[in-house]
Amino acid sequence: MSVTTTTHLNFRGAARDALDFYQSVFGGRAVAVTYKDAGDVRNENEADWVMWGEVVGDNGFHVMAYDVPSQLPWNQGENPFFVSVRGDDADEISALWQRLAEGSTVVRPLEAAQWAPLYGMLTDRFGVTWVLDVTAPYNG
């Protein structure tokens, strides 16, 4: 069992450009899943925005990014990033969630999601927003 933490950057319509830029700087592989790819288009103008993306380099660099949809609040100066905790063991992620949730505000409960066996988001008592999930293979 193991977990990793990754900086998860939040944008509004610029995630793909940011991922492409970071890949040009650090190298590696970029993946971007749009809201259209995931079948979760709520605003046609945002269908090609990034719902989930990452750059992973052979040198250890790893950053994730997405475009915050317009129906959710977003201010670049207030919530520009999340800390993502990923693992492949549901029991381990659930235990971490339980401990981290003490004194936190749950944004999205830890539960099955369309893209992951478990996914949840919370903001801890220090104002840091965490995303915890169990990894699932992406075949894109």
PDB file of C-alpha atoms in Angstrom:
ATOM      1  CA  MET A   1       0.000   0.000   0.000  1.00  0.00           C
ATOM      2  CA  SER A   2       1.155   3.499  -0.741  1.00  0.00           C
ATOM      3  CA  VAL A   3      -0.236   6.956  -1.292  1.00  0.00           C
ATOM      4  CA  THR A   4       1.153   9.968  -3.086  1.00  0.00           C
ATOM      5  CA  THR A   5       0.460  13.662  -2.792  1.00  0.00           C
ATOM      6  CA  THR A   6       0.330  15.893  -5.823  1.00  0.00           C
ATOM      7  CA  THR A   7      -0.339  19.572  -6.333  1.00  0.00           C
ATOM      8  CA  HIS A   8      -3.677  19.901  -8.121  1.00  0.00           C
ATOM      9  CA  LEU A   9      -3.971  23.262  -9.892  1.00  0.00           C
ATOM     10  CA  ASN A  10      -7.327  24.902 -10.550  1.00  0.00           C
ATOM     11  CA  PHE A  11      -8.072  27.087 -13.548  1.00  0.00           C
ATOM     12  CA  ARG A  12     -11.072  28.442 -15.399  1.00  0.00           C
ATOM     13  CA  GLY A  13     -10.587  27.585 -19.047  1.00  0.00           C
ATOM     14  CA  ALA A  14      -6.752  27.575 -19.027  1.00  0.00           C
ATOM     15  CA  ALA A  15      -5.919  24.094 -17.693  1.00  0.00           C
ATOM     16  CA  ARG A  16      -4.975  22.609 -21.073  1.00  0.00           C
ATOM     17  CA  ASP A  17      -2.647  25.518 -21.870  1.00  0.00           C
ATOM     18  CA  ALA A  18      -1.073  25.217 -18.414  1.00  0.00           C
ATOM     19  CA  LEU A  19      -0.576  21.455 -18.763  1.00  0.00           C
ATOM     20  CA  ASP A  20       0.982  21.899 -22.210  1.00  0.00           C
ATOM     21  CA  PHE A  21       3.293  24.575 -20.823  1.00  0.00           C
ATOM     22  CA  TYR A  22       4.378  22.480 -17.833  1.00  0.00           C
ATOM     23  CA  GLN A  23       5.015  19.522 -20.143  1.00  0.00           C
ATOM     24  CA  SER A  24       7.212  21.741 -22.352  1.00  0.00           C
ATOM     25  CA  VAL A  25       9.194  22.801 -19.284  1.00  0.00           C
ATOM     26  CA  PHE A  26       9.479  19.509 -17.368  1.00  0.00           C
ATOM     27  CA  GLY A  27       8.940  16.922 -20.111  1.00  0.00           C
ATOM     28  CA  GLY A  28       6.959  13.761 -19.527  1.00  0.00           C
ATOM     29  CA  ARG A  29       3.488  12.702 -20.528  1.00  0.00           C
ATOM     30  CA  ALA A  30       0.409  14.922 -20.488  1.00  0.00           C
ATOM     31  CA  VAL A  31      -3.140  13.584 -20.231  1.00  0.00           C
ATOM     32  CA  ALA A  32      -6.273  15.713 -20.386  1.00  0.00           C
ATOM     33  CA  VAL A  33      -9.837  14.419 -20.045  1.00  0.00           C
ATOM     34  CA  THR A  34     -12.458  16.973 -21.026  1.00  0.00           C
ATOM     35  CA  TYR A  35     -15.953  17.306 -19.606  1.00  0.00           C
ATOM     36  CA  LYS A  36     -17.166  16.037 -23.018  1.00  0.00           C
ATOM     37  CA  ASP A  37     -14.842  13.002 -22.797  1.00  0.00           C
ATOM     38  CA  ALA A  38     -16.286  12.191 -19.375  1.00  0.00           C
ATOM     39  CA  GLY A  39     -19.904  12.698 -20.475  1.00  0.00           C
ATOM     40  CA  ASP A  40     -20.385  15.455 -17.907  1.00  0.00           C
ATOM     41  CA  VAL A  41     -21.127  18.561 -20.000  1.00  0.00           C
ATOM     42  CA  ARG A  42     -23.259  21.008 -18.050  1.00  0.00           C
ATOM     43  CA  ASN A  43     -22.374  24.054 -20.132  1.00  0.00           C
ATOM     44  CA  GLU A  44     -21.740  23.586 -23.863  1.00  0.00           C
ATOM     45  CA  ASN A  45     -19.185  26.432 -23.805  1.00  0.00           C
ATOM     46  CA  GLU A  46     -17.118  24.373 -21.352  1.00  0.00           C
ATOM     47  CA  ALA A  47     -17.370  20.950 -23.063  1.00  0.00           C
ATOM     48  CA  ASP A  48     -13.701  21.015 -24.105  1.00  0.00           C
ATOM     49  CA  TRP A  49     -12.433  22.274 -20.741  1.00  0.00           C
ATOM     50  CA  VAL A  50     -10.289  19.889 -18.728  1.00  0.00           C
ATOM     51  CA  MET A  51     -12.181  17.875 -16.123  1.00  0.00           C
ATOM     52  CA  TRP A  52      -9.014  16.038 -15.110  1.00  0.00           C
ATOM     53  CA  GLY A  53      -5.491  16.350 -16.378  1.00  0.00           C
ATOM     54  CA  GLU A  54      -1.915  15.727 -15.363  1.00  0.00           C
ATOM     55  CA  VAL A  55       1.687  15.893 -16.444  1.00  0.00           C
ATOM     56  CA  VAL A  56       3.953  13.117 -15.187  1.00  0.00           C
ATOM     57  CA  GLY A  57       7.662  13.312 -15.933  1.00  0.00           C
ATOM     58  CA  ASP A  58      10.299  10.607 -15.804  1.00  0.00           C
ATOM     59  CA  ASN A  59      12.225  12.959 -13.515  1.00  0.00           C
ATOM     60  CA  GLY A  60       9.589  12.730 -10.749  1.00  0.00           C
ATOM     61  CA  PHE A  61       7.646  15.873 -11.714  1.00  0.00           C
ATOM     62  CA  HIS A  62       3.886  15.470 -11.292  1.00  0.00           C
ATOM     63  CA  VAL A  63       1.155  18.090 -11.391  1.00  0.00           C
ATOM     64  CA  MET A  64      -2.593  17.731 -11.862  1.00  0.00           C
ATOM     65  CA  ALA A  65      -5.001  20.364 -13.176  1.00  0.00           C
ATOM     66  CA  TYR A  66      -8.600  21.012 -14.068  1.00  0.00           C
ATOM     67  CA  ASP A  67     -10.951  23.774 -15.169  1.00  0.00           C
ATOM     68  CA  VAL A  68     -13.422  24.752 -12.467  1.00  0.00           C
ATOM     69  CA  PRO A  69     -16.843  24.814 -14.168  1.00  0.00           C
ATOM     70  CA  SER A  70     -18.773  28.079 -14.131  1.00  0.00           C
ATOM     71  CA  GLN A  71     -21.474  26.722 -11.804  1.00  0.00           C
ATOM     72  CA  LEU A  72     -18.854  26.465  -9.021  1.00  0.00           C
ATOM     73  CA  PRO A  73     -17.227  29.420  -7.285  1.00  0.00           C
ATOM     74  CA  TRP A  74     -13.656  30.110  -8.292  1.00  0.00           C
ATOM     75  CA  ASN A  75     -11.266  32.941  -7.640  1.00  0.00           C
ATOM     76  CA  GLN A  76      -7.691  32.504  -8.782  1.00  0.00           C
ATOM     77  CA  GLY A  77      -6.366  34.198  -5.653  1.00  0.00           C
ATOM     78  CA  GLU A  78      -8.511  32.181  -3.218  1.00  0.00           C
ATOM     79  CA  ASN A  79      -8.499  28.577  -4.404  1.00  0.00           C
ATOM     80  CA  PRO A  80      -5.787  28.103  -7.026  1.00  0.00           C
ATOM     81  CA  PHE A  81      -4.841  24.586  -5.906  1.00  0.00           C
ATOM     82  CA  PHE A  82      -5.843  21.411  -4.068  1.00  0.00           C
ATOM     83  CA  VAL A  83      -3.617  18.796  -2.506  1.00  0.00           C
ATOM     84  CA  SER A  84      -4.408  15.463  -4.115  1.00  0.00           C
ATOM     85  CA  VAL A  85      -3.880  12.237  -2.146  1.00  0.00           C
ATOM     86  CA  ARG A  86      -4.102   9.150  -4.338  1.00  0.00           C
ATOM     87  CA  GLY A  87      -3.732   5.491  -3.553  1.00  0.00           C
ATOM     88  CA  ASP A  88      -4.782   2.107  -4.792  1.00  0.00           C
ATOM     89  CA  ASP A  89      -6.188   0.759  -1.515  1.00  0.00           C
ATOM     90  CA  ALA A  90      -9.737   1.847  -0.645  1.00  0.00           C
ATOM     91  CA  ASP A  91      -9.326   0.988   3.053  1.00  0.00           C
ATOM     92  CA  GLU A  92      -6.186   3.103   3.330  1.00  0.00           C
ATOM     93  CA  ILE A  93      -7.755   6.098   1.555  1.00  0.00           C
ATOM     94  CA  SER A  94     -10.907   5.756   3.693  1.00  0.00           C
ATOM     95  CA  ALA A  95      -8.846   5.728   6.914  1.00  0.00           C
ATOM     96  CA  LEU A  96      -6.914   8.832   5.814  1.00  0.00           C
ATOM     97  CA  TRP A  97     -10.212  10.518   4.934  1.00  0.00           C
ATOM     98  CA  GLN A  98     -11.669   9.794   8.380  1.00  0.00           C
ATOM     99  CA  ARG A  99      -8.685  11.341  10.149  1.00  0.00           C
ATOM    100  CA  LEU A 100      -8.404  14.318   7.809  1.00  0.00           C
ATOM    101  CA  ALA A 101     -12.151  15.011   8.029  1.00  0.00           C
ATOM    102  CA  GLU A 102     -11.983  15.887  11.748  1.00  0.00           C
ATOM    103  CA  GLY A 103     -12.838  19.582  11.966  1.00  0.00           C
ATOM    104  CA  SER A 104     -13.094  19.846   8.178  1.00  0.00           C
ATOM    105  CA  THR A 105     -15.857  20.957   5.847  1.00  0.00           C
ATOM    106  CA  VAL A 106     -16.795  18.187   3.428  1.00  0.00           C
ATOM    107  CA  VAL A 107     -17.137  19.582  -0.092  1.00  0.00           C
ATOM    108  CA  ARG A 108     -17.915  16.206  -1.650  1.00  0.00           C
ATOM    109  CA  PRO A 109     -18.312  13.022   0.421  1.00  0.00           C
ATOM    110  CA  LEU A 110     -15.885  10.165  -0.121  1.00  0.00           C
ATOM    111  CA  GLU A 111     -17.840   7.829  -2.380  1.00  0.00           C
ATOM    112  CA  ALA A 112     -17.779   6.153  -5.763  1.00  0.00           C
ATOM    113  CA  ALA A 113     -17.499   8.529  -8.694  1.00  0.00           C
ATOM    114  CA  GLN A 114     -17.811   8.112 -12.438  1.00  0.00           C
ATOM    115  CA  TRP A 115     -14.001   8.238 -12.761  1.00  0.00           C
ATOM    116  CA  ALA A 116     -12.801   6.571  -9.547  1.00  0.00           C
ATOM    117  CA  PRO A 117     -13.840   3.802  -7.151  1.00  0.00           C
ATOM    118  CA  LEU A 118     -13.667   6.401  -4.338  1.00  0.00           C
ATOM    119  CA  TYR A 119     -13.388  10.189  -4.593  1.00  0.00           C
ATOM    120  CA  GLY A 120     -13.965  12.928  -2.047  1.00  0.00           C
ATOM    121  CA  MET A 121     -13.061  16.549  -1.368  1.00  0.00           C
ATOM    122  CA  LEU A 122     -12.845  18.465   1.894  1.00  0.00           C
ATOM    123  CA  THR A 123     -11.420  21.698   3.240  1.00  0.00           C
ATOM    124  CA  ASP A 124      -9.534  21.204   6.481  1.00  0.00           C
ATOM    125  CA  ARG A 125      -9.638  23.473   9.519  1.00  0.00           C
ATOM    126  CA  PHE A 126      -6.571  25.308   8.158  1.00  0.00           C
ATOM    127  CA  GLY A 127      -8.315  26.238   4.895  1.00  0.00           C
ATOM    128  CA  VAL A 128      -6.477  23.697   2.694  1.00  0.00           C
ATOM    129  CA  THR A 129      -8.663  21.790   0.232  1.00  0.00           C
ATOM    130  CA  TRP A 130      -7.782  18.114  -0.155  1.00  0.00           C
ATOM    131  CA  VAL A 131      -8.928  15.663  -2.812  1.00  0.00           C
ATOM    132  CA  LEU A 132      -8.628  11.975  -1.882  1.00  0.00           C
ATOM    133  CA  ASP A 133      -9.246   9.193  -4.348  1.00  0.00           C
ATOM    134  CA  VAL A 134      -8.565   5.608  -5.232  1.00  0.00           C
ATOM    135  CA  THR A 135      -6.798   5.398  -8.562  1.00  0.00           C
ATOM    136  CA  ALA A 136      -8.417   3.841 -11.576  1.00  0.00           C
ATOM    137  CA  PRO A 137      -6.706   3.130 -14.886  1.00  0.00           C
ATOM    138  CA  TYR A 138      -7.326   5.647 -17.660  1.00  0.00           C
ATOM    139  CA  ASN A 139      -7.637   4.187 -21.134  1.00  0.00           C
ATOM    140  CA  GLY A 140      -7.755   7.257 -23.339  1.00  0.00           C
TER     141      GLY A 140
END
